[in-house]
Structure formats: C-alpha cells, structure tokens
Tab-separated table of C-alpha atoms in Angstrom:
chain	number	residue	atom	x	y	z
A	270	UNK	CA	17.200	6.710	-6.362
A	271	UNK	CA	15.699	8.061	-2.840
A	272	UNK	CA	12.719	9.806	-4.840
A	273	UNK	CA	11.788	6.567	-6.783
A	274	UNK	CA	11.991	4.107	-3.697
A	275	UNK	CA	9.694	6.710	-1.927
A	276	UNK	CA	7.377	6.966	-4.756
A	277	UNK	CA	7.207	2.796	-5.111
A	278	UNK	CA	5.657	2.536	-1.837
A	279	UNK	CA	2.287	2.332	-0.576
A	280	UNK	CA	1.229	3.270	3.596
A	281	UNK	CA	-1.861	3.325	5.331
A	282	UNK	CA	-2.867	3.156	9.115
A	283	UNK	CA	-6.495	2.909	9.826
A	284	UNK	CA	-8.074	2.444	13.513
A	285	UNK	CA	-9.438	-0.998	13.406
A	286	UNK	CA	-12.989	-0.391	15.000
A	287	UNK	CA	-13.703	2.994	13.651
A	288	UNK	CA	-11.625	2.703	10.393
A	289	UNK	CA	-10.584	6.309	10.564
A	290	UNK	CA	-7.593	7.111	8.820
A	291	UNK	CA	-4.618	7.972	10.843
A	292	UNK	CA	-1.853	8.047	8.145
A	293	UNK	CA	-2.387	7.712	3.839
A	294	UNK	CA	0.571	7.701	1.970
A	295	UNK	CA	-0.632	5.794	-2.047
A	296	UNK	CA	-3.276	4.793	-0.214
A	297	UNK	CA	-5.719	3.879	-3.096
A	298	UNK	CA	-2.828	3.077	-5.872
A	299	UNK	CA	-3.557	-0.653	-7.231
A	300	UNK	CA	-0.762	-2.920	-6.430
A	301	UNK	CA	-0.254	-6.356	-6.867
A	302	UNK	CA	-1.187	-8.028	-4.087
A	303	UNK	CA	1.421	-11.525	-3.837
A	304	UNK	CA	0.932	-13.431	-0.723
A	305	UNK	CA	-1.400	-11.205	1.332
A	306	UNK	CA	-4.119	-12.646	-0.957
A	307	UNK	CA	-4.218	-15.184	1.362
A	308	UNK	CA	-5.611	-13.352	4.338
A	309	UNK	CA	-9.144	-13.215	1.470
A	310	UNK	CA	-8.385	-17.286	0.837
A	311	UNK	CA	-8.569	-17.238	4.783
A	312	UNK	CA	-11.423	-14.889	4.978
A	313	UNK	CA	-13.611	-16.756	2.710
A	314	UNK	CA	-12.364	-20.232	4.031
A	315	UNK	CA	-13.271	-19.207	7.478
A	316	UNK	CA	-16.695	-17.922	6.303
A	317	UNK	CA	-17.482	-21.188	5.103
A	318	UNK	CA	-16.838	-22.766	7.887
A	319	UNK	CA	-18.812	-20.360	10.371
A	320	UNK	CA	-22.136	-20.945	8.106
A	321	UNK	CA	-21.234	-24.787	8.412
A	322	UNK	CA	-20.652	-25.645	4.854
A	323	UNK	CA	-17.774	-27.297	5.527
A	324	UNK	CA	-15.778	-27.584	9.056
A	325	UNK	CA	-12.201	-26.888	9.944
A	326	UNK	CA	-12.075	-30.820	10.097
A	327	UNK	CA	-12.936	-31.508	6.502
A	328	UNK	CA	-10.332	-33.183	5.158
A	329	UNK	CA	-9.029	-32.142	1.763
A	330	UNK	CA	-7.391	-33.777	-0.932
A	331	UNK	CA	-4.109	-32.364	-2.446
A	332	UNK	CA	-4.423	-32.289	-6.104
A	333	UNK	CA	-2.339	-31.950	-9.331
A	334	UNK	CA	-3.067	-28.640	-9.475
A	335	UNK	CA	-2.301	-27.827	-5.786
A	336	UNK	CA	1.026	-29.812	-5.968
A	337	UNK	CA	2.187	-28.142	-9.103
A	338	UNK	CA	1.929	-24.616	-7.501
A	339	UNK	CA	5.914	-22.879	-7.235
A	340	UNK	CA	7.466	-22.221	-3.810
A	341	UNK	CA	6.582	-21.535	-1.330
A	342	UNK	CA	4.469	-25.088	-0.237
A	343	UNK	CA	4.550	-27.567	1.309
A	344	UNK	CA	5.445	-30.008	-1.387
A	345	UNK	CA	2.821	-32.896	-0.527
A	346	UNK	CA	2.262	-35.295	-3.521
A	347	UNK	CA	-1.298	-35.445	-5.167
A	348	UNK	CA	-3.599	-37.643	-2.823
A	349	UNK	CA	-2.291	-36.313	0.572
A	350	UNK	CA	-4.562	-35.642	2.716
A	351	UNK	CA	-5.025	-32.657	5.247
A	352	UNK	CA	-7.538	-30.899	7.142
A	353	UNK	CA	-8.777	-27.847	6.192
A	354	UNK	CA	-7.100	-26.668	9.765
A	355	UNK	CA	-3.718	-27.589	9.059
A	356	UNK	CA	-4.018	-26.045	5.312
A	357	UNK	CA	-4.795	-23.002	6.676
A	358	UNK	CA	-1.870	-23.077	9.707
A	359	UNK	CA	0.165	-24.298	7.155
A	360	UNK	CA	-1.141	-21.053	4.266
A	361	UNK	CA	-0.884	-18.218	6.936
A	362	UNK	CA	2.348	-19.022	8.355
A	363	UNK	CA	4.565	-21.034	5.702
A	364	UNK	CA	2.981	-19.154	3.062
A	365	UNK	CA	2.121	-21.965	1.182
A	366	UNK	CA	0.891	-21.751	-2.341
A	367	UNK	CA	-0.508	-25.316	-2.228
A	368	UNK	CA	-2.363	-25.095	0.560
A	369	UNK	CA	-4.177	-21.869	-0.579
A	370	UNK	CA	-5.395	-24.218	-3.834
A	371	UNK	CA	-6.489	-27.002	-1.443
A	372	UNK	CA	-8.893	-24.796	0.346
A	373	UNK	CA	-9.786	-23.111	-2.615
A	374	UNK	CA	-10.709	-26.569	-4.700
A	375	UNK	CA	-12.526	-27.614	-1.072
A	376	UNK	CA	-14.404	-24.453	-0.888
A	377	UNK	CA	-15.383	-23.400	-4.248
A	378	UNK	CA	-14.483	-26.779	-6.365
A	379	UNK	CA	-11.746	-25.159	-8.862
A	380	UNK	CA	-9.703	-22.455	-8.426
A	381	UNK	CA	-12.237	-20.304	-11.169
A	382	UNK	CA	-14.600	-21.237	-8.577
A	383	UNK	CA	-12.947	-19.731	-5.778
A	384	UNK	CA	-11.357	-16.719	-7.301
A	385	UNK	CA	-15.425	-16.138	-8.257
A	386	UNK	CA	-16.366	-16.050	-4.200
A	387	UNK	CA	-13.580	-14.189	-3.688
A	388	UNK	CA	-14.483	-11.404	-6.270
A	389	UNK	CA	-18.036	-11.621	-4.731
A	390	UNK	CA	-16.355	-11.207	-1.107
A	391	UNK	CA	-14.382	-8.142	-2.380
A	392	UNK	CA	-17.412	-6.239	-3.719
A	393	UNK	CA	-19.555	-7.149	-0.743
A	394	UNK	CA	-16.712	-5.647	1.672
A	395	UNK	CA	-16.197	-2.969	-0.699
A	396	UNK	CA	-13.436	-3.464	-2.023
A	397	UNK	CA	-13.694	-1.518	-5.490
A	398	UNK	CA	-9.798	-1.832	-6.406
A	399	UNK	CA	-9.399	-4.997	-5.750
A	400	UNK	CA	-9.700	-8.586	-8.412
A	401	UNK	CA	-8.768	-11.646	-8.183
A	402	UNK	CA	-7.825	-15.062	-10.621
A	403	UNK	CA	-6.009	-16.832	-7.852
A	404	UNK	CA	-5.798	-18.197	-3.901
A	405	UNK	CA	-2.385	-17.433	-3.296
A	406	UNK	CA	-1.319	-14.583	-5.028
A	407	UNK	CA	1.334	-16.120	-7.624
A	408	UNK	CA	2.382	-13.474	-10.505
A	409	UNK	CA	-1.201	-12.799	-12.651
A	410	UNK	CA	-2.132	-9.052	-14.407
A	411	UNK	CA	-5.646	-9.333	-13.080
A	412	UNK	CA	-4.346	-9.984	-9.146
A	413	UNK	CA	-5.126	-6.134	-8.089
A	414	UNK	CA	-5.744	-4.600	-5.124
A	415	UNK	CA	-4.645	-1.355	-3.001
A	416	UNK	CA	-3.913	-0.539	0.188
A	417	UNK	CA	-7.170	0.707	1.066
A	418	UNK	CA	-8.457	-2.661	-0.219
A	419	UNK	CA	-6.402	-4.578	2.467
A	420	UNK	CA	-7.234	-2.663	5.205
A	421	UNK	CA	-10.672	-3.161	4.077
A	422	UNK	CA	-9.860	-6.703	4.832
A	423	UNK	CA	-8.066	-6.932	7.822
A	424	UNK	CA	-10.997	-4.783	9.401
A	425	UNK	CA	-13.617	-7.574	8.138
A	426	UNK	CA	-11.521	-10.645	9.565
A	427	UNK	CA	-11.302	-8.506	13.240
A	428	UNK	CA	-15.237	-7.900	12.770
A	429	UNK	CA	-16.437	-10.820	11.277
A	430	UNK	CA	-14.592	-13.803	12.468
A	431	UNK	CA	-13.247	-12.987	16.357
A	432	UNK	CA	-13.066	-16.903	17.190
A	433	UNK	CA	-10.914	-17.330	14.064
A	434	UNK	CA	-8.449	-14.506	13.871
A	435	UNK	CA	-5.741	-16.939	15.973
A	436	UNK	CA	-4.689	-18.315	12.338
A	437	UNK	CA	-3.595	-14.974	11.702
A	438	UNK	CA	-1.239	-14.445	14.401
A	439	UNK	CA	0.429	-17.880	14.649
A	440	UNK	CA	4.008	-17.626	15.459
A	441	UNK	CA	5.661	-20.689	13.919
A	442	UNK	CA	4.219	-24.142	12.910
A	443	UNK	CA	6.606	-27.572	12.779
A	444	UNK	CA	5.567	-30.171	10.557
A	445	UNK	CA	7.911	-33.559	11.286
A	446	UNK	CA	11.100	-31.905	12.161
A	447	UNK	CA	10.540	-28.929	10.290
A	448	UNK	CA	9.714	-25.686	12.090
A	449	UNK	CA	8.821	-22.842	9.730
A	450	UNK	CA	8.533	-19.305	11.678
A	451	UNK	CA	5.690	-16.824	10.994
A	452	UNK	CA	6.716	-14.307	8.061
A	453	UNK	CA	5.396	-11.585	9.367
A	454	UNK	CA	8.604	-10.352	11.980
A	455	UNK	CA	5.874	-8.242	13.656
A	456	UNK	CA	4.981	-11.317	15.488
A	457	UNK	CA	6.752	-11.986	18.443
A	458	UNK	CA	8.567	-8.936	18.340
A	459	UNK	CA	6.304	-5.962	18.327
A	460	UNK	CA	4.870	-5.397	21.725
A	461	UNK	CA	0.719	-6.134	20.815
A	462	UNK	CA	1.084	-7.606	17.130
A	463	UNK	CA	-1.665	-9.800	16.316
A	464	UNK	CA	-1.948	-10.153	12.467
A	465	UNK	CA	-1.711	-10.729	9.710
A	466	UNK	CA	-0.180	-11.867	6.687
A	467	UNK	CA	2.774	-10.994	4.170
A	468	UNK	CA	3.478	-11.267	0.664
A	469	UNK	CA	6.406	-10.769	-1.940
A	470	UNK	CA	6.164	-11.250	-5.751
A	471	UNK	CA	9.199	-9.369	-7.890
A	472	UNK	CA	6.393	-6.903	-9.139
A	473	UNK	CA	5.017	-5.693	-5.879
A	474	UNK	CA	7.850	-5.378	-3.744
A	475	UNK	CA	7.796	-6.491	0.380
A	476	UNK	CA	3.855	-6.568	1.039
A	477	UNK	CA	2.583	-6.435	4.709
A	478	UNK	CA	-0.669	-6.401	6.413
A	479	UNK	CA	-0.102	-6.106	10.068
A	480	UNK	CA	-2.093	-5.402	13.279
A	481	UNK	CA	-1.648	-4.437	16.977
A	482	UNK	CA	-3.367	-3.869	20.012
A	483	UNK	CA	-2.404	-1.487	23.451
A	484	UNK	CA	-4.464	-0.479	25.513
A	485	UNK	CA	-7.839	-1.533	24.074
A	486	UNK	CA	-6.480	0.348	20.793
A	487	UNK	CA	-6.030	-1.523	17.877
A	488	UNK	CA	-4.634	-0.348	14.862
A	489	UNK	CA	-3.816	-1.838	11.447
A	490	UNK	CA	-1.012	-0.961	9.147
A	491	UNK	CA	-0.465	-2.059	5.394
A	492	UNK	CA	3.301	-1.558	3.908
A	493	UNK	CA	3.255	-1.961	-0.365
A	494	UNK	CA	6.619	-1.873	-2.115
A	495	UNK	CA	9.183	-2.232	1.049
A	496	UNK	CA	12.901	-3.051	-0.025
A	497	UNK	CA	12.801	-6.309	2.081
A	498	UNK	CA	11.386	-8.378	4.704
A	499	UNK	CA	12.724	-6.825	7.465
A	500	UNK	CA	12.321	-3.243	5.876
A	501	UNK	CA	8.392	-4.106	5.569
A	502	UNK	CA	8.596	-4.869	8.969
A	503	UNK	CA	10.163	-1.681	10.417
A	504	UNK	CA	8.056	0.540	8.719
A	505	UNK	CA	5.053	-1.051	9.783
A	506	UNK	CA	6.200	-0.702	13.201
A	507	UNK	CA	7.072	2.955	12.967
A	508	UNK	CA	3.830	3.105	11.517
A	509	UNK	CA	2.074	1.254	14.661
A	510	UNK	CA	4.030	3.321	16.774
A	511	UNK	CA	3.290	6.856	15.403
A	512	UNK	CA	-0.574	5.904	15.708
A	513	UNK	CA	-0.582	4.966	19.357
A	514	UNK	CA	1.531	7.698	20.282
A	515	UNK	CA	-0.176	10.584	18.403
A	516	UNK	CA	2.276	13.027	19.228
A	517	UNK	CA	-0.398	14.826	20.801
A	518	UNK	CA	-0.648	16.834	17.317
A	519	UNK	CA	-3.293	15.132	15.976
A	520	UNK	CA	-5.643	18.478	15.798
A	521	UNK	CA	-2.849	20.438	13.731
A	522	UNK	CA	-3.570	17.177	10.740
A	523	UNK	CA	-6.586	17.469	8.193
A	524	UNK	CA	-8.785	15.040	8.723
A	525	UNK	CA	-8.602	12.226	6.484
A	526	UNK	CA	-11.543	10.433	7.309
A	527	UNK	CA	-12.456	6.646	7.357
A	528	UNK	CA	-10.770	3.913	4.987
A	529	UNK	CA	-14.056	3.519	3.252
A	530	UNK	CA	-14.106	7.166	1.901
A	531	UNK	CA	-10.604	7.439	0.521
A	532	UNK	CA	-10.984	7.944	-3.203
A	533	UNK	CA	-9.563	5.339	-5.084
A	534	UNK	CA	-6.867	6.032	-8.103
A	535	UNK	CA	-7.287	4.840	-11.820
A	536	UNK	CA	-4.377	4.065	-12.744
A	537	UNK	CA	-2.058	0.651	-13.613
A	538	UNK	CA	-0.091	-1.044	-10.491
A	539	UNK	CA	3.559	-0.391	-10.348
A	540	UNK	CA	6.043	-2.698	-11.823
A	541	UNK	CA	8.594	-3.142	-9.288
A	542	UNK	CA	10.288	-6.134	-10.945
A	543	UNK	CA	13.569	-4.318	-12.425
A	544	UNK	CA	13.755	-2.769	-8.632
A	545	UNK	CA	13.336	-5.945	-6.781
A	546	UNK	CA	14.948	-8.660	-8.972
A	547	UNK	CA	17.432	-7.546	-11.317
A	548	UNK	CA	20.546	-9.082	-11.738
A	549	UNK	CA	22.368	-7.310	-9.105
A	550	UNK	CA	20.186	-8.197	-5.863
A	551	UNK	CA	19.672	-11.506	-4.811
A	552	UNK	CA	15.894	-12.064	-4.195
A	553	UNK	CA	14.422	-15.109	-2.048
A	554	UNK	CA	11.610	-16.656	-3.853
A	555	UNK	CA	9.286	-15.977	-1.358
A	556	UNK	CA	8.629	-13.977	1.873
A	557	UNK	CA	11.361	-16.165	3.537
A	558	UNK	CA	13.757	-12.929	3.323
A	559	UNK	CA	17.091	-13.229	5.290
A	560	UNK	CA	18.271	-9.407	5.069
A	561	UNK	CA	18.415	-8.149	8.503
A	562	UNK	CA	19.877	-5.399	7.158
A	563	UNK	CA	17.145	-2.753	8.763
A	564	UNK	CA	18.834	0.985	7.872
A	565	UNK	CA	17.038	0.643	4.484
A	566	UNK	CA	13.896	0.714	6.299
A	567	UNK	CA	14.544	3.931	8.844
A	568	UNK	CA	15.857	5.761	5.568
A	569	UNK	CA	12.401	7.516	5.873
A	570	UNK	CA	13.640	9.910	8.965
A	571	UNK	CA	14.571	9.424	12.058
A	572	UNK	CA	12.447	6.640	14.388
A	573	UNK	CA	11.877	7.036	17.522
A	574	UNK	CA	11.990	4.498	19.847
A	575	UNK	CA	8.929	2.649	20.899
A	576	UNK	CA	7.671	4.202	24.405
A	577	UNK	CA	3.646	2.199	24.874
A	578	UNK	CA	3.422	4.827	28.104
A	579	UNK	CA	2.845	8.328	26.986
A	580	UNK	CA	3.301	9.718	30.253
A	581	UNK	CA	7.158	8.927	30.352
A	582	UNK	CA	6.881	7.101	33.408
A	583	UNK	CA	8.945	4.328	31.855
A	584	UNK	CA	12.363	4.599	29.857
A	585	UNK	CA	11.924	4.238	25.751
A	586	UNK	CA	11.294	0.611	24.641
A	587	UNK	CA	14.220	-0.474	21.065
A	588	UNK	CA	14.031	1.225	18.143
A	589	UNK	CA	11.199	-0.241	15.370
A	590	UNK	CA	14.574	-1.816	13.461
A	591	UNK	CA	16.212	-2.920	16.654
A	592	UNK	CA	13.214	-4.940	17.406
A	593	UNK	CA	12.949	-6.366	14.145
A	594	UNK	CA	16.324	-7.305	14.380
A	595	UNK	CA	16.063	-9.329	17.520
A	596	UNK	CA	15.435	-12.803	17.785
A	597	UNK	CA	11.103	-13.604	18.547
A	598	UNK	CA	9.868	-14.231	21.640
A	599	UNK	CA	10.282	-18.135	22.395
A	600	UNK	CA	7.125	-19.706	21.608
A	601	UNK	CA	5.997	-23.443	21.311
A	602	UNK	CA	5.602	-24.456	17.332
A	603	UNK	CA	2.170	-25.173	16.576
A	604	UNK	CA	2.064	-29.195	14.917
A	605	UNK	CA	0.688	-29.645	11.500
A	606	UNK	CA	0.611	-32.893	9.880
A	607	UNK	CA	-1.397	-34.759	7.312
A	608	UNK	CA	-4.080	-36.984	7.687
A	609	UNK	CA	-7.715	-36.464	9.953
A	610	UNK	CA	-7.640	-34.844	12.754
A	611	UNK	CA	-6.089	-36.287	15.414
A	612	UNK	CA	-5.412	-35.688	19.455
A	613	UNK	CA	-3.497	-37.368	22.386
A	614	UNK	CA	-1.630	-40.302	21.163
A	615	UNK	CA	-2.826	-40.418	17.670
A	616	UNK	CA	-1.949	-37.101	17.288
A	617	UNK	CA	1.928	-37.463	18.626
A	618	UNK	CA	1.820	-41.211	15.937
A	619	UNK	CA	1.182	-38.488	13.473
A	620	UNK	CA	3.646	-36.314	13.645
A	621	UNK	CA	6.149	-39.360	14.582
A	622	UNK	CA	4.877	-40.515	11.037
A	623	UNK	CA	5.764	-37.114	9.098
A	624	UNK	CA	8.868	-36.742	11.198
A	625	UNK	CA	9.937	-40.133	9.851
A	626	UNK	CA	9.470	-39.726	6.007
A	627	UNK	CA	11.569	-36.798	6.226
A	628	UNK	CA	15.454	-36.605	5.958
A	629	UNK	CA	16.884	-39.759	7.544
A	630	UNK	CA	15.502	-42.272	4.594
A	631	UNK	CA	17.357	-39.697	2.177
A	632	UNK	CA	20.534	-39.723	3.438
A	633	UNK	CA	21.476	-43.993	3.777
A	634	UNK	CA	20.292	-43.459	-0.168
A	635	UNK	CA	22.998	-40.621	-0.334
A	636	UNK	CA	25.473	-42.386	1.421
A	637	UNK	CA	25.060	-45.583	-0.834
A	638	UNK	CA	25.200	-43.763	-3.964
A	639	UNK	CA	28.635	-42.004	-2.761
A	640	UNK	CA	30.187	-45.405	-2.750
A	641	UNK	CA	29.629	-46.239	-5.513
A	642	UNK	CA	30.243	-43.158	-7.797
A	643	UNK	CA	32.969	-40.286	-7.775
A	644	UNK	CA	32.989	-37.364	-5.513
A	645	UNK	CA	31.394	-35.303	-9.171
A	646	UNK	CA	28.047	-37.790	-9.163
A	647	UNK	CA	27.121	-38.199	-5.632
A	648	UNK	CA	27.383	-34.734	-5.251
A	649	UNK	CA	24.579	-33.860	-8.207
A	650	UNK	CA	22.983	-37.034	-6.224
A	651	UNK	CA	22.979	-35.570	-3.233
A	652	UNK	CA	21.032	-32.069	-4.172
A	653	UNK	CA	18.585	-33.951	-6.057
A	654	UNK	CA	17.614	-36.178	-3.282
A	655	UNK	CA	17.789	-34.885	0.167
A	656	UNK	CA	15.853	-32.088	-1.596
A	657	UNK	CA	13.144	-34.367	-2.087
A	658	UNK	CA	11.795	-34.687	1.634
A	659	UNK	CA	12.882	-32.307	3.811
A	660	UNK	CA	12.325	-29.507	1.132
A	661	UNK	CA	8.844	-30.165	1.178
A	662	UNK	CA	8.645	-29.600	4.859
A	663	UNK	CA	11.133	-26.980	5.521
A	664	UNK	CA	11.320	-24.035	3.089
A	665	UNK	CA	8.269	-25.123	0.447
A	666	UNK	CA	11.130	-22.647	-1.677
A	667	UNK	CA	13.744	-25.448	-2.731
A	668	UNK	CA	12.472	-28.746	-2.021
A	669	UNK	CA	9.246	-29.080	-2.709
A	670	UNK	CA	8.740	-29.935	-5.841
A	671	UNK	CA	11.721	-32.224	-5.482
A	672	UNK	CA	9.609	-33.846	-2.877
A	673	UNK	CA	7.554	-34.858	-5.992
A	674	UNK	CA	9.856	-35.784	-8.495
A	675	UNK	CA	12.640	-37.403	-7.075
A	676	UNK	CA	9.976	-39.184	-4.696
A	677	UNK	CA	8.832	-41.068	-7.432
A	678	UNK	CA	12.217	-41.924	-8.855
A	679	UNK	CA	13.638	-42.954	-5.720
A	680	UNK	CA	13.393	-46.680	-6.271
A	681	UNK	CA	14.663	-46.291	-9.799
A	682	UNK	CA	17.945	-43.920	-9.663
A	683	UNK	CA	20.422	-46.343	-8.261
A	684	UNK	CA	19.673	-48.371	-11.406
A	685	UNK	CA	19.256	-45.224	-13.642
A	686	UNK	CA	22.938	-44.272	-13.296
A	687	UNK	CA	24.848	-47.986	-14.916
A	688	UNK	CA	21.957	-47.054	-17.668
A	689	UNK	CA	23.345	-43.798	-17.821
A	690	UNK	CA	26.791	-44.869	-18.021
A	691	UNK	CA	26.736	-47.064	-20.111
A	692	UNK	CA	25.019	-44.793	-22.062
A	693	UNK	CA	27.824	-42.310	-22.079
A	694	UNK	CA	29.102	-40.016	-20.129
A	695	UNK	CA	27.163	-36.844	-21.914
A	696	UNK	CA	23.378	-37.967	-21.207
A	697	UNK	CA	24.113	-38.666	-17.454
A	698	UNK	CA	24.966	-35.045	-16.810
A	699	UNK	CA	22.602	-33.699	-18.569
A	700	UNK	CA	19.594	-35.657	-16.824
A	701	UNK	CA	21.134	-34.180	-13.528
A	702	UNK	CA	21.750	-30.571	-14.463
A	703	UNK	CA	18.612	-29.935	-15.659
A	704	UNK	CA	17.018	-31.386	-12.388
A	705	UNK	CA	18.937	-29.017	-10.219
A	706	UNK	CA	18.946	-25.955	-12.640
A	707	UNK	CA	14.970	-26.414	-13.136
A	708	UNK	CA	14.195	-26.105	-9.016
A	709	UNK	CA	15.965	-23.319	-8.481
A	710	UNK	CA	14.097	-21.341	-11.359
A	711	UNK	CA	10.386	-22.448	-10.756
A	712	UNK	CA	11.401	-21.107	-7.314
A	713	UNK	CA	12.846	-17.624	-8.173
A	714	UNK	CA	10.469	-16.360	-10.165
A	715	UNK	CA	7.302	-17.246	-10.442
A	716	UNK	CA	7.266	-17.212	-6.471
A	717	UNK	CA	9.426	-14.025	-6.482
C-alpha cells in the first residue's frame, strides 16, 4: 500500500522569481487538475480586467448553466446578480463551481468560449501538458495538466498581476451569516503563505498550489494526489520548509534546473478514484475536508519542525502537521454579497439583505409544517427546506441546489402534502426521498 500511495503523488518546489527547481518528485506526470483550475479562470479573469475589457465592477448575471453546476457554489438562482469581484472572492475561497461559469460566460461568452482563452493562455505561458473544457475543474477526460504546468501558473499570477494576487490569499469570506474559510490550511497557519488555490475531484486526489514568502524568498509548492486536505497541506509545508532551509547541502544535489526545462511525460493521468472514493472512505464532495488526521501526511519521513532562522538563534517553530492542525490566525471575513457594488451604508443594507433571506424564513415554514404532520414528515420537511437557503451560502456542498429547487416550491409545499395524502400514502414518500437522496449524490461525485 506505502509503494502505491508514494507512486500516486505528484511534488514540485520551484523558486518563484528564478523558477529554478528546488525539489521534482512526478513533476511532469499529467494529472487531473479539479479545483486548482481556477487559479487559470482567475488568471485570465484578472487579465481581462487589467487590459480594461471588463472591470472588477462588471456585474454578471448567474445563468442556467452557472446555477446547475454540482457543489461546491454558491447556489444563487438564475438572474442573480454579482460583480465580477465577489465571483472571484467567492471562486478562490469557497471554491465555487458557479462562480467560475459566471466569469467564464462574462469573459469569454460560453464556457467553449472561455475554455478556448484558457487553452490560448496555457500555450502562451507554456504550458505544454496542460488542456482545458471547463472553468472550474468538475470531472472531464480532457481537464489535464501537471505539476510543472501549475507552477507555470502560479509564477505568471506573481509576475503578471502583483495588484491582484490578494484574491489568492484571502482567508475566509462571509456572505449573510455564512462564513466560509479559505481551503487552502496554508493560509493563516504557515508562517509567510500567500497563495493559492486547492482542488479535489475522486480522480486526482488532494490538489494544492501553495506559496510563501521569508525573507524576500518566495517559493511555490504544488502537492498532486495527497490522501486529504490536511495531508495536502502538511506536505506542502514540509515542502516550503525544506526549500528555505536548504540544509546547507544544496551543492551535494544535481542540478535540476528551471521549471520551464523539466521534460514533460507522455503518458495518461492517474486514476485515483478507487483510492480516494471507494466504498470504505468517506469522501467530502469538495475541498471542504474535515480529517485532521495529519500522520498520513508525515508518513513520508520524519519532519522537522519549522525553524525560519537558520542561525538557531531562536527555538524550533510546530511541526508542518502541528500547524496544520491548529486553529488559523483570527482574521476579519471578507463580505460578499450580490448585487452592484456597494460601500458605506449601502454596502452594510446589502449584506443585511443576504443575511435576511437566509435561515430564519426557513425555519417558521419548518415549524408550521411540524404541526401539522407527524414527527416521520416534518422531518423529510425539514432537510428539504432549511437546505434550501442557508446551503446555498454555507457549504455550496449540500444546499445549494436545494436553494433552487425547494426555493421555487416554497409557496406550494404546504398545499402539496393534503394533495399528497390524499393521494396515498406511497407517492408522498416517494416525492420526498428522491429530493433528499438526489442532493446528496450530485454532491458526492461529480464534485468529488
């Protein structure tokens, strides 16, 4: 099992400004990218914006498409409107797969159209392993890219777009009462982390793109194929730390030379599906991964702790695992809400207004509905329902797309159940099962 768990992962560390090659471990194996496809939806976005074709106060229009993406998303109805700056907050932190079509219908007019620029983008950056057919990096065989690829990337965001990169290091965001914490554990917890994204589909494993700065230094690290969220985390910080600290050995290492120059591999992207998601481990839909278990991640040798002053002048910092383990720093939520942009007062009516349609309205519904059925039907009631709304704030995994559905029936279900019944009892169960059953699928796997 150790051998194959090695083998399914991908590591690279690259010096941001120089892009030498510090560590290559799979380096230039295609992979399926998931969510880190975003940081290119951001890239391009952003590009767009800095040649004024559009500006991060466009507002956007969510779509059918868009709202008929799986978890993660926000869950917004067709006809909501944001600005292309909240879509992005609300992409690089929540992960959101709706979001990542909005800016890609704004942009390019059609997600074809976007995926096109985005293929253009690669090959311009030179990015020869890397395709895509979609914004958000949802399960599709023509989604490739590598390692190398990323880092590619992540080196082009740093150089290209400076006044930008702050929508890749965003800790958390709150949307009404909903505050959704950055993915990407490095933030907040790694001394220096400043980027970037993650990304988790059943076939690629725990994806991470991450950067950090000490010293003037800045390094970036991409993970392929980790066990779990926090595992992808801990690596990349053991990673991070064994490129700042050098071990003084560096001249004893061949040299590998830069990112650009490593030679990429022909060969298909590993399925890691049966690994990830078979019946025997539990698998969050998307990157929102609650294992804090971090030993699977240090089962690659022994970590040392995390020191940032090579003289020894100051006692070891935690572990890579223990600091991935803690709690993130405090930090104030960044607001997102829909609508223009808006400041001052407006801006605090806003979020007042999104705060409001959330869970409050759902539960007087709830509690109506429990007096008047049996403990069996309010209960099927009550997952259908508060779903609705605060799902398509909180955890875009659930509850989003019964934001949409059960929205639009909300007016109609108290009378739907004496139709039901008198119906039968058969049909009224089966309405409800398939309701509840059909969530919790769209979620698992074509987000997972």
């Amino acid at each position: 099992m150790t051998p194959r768990a090695v083998h399914a992962e991908a590591l690279l560390v690259v010096e941001a400004d120089t892009g030498k090659v510090l560590q290559a471990d799979n380096a230039t194996m295609p992979w399926y990218p998931a969510s880190v496809t975003k940081i290119m939806t951001a890239y391009v976005t952003l590009k767009a914006v800095k040649e004024g074709r559009l500006s991060l106060d466009t507002v956007l229009t969510v779509s059918p498409v868009a709202a008929s993406q799986s978890p993660s998303k926000m869950g917004f109805r067709p006809g909501i409107q944001v600005t292309v700056d909240n879509a992005l907050k609300m992409m690089m932190v929540k992960s959101a797969n709706d979001m990542a079509v909005v800016l890609a219908e704004g942009v390019g007019g059609s997600v074809d159209g976007f995926s096109g620029m985005m293929n253009q983008t690669a090959q311009k950056l030179g990015m020869t392993q890397t395709s895509y057919v979609n914004p958000n990096g949802l399960p599709a065989d023509g989604q490739i890219t590598s390692a190398r690829d990323l880092a590619i990337l992540a080196r082009a965001v740093i150089r290209d777009l400076p006044e930008y990169e702050y929508f890749m290091q965003i800790p958390s965001i709150r949307y009404g009462r909903r505050v959704t914490q950055n993915f990407n554990k490095l933030i907040g917890r790694y001394p220096g982390a400043d980027g970037f994204k993650t990304g988790f589909i059943c076939a690629s494993g725990y994806n991470l793109v991450a950067s950090a700065t000490r010293n003037g230094k800045r390094l970036i690290a991409v993970v392929l194929g980790a066990s779990s969220g926090q595992a992808r985390a801990v690596r990349a910080a053991q990673l991070l730390e064994r490129g700042f600290g050098g071990n003084g050995l560096g001249w004893l290492k061949p040299a590998l030379g830069t990112v650009d120059s490593l030679v990429p591999i022909d060969a298909t992207p590993p399925n890691l599906r049966e690994e990830m998601c078979n019946g025997k481990r539990k698998r969050p839909a998307t990157d929102e991964d609650e294992d804090v278990v971090a030993a699977n991640a240090s089962a690659s040798g022994g970590e040392s702790a995390v020191t940032f002053f090579t003289a020894g002048l100051q006692p070891p910092m935690a572990k890579p695992s223990d600091l991935m383990a803690a709690a993130a720093a405090p930090s104030e939520p960044i607001p997102v809400y829909t609508g223009p942009t808006k400041t001052g007062p407006a801006l605090i009516a806003a979020v007042a207004a999104d705060t409001e349609k959330q869970t409050p309205a759902r539960r007087g519904k709830t509690s109506k509905i429990a007096a008047k059925k049996p403990a069996a039907a309010p209960k099927a009631e009550a997952s259908a329902k508060p779903a609705a709304k605060p799902a398509a704030v909180r955890h875009a995994n659930a509850r989003p797309e019964a934001a949409a559905k059960p929205a639009a029936t909300a007016d109609r279900k108290p009378a739907a159940k004496p139709a039901a019944a008198a119906a039968g009892d058969k049909p009224a169960p089966k309405p409800a099962k398939p309701k509840a059953a059909a969530k919790p699928k769209g979620e698992t796997k074509p987000a997972g």
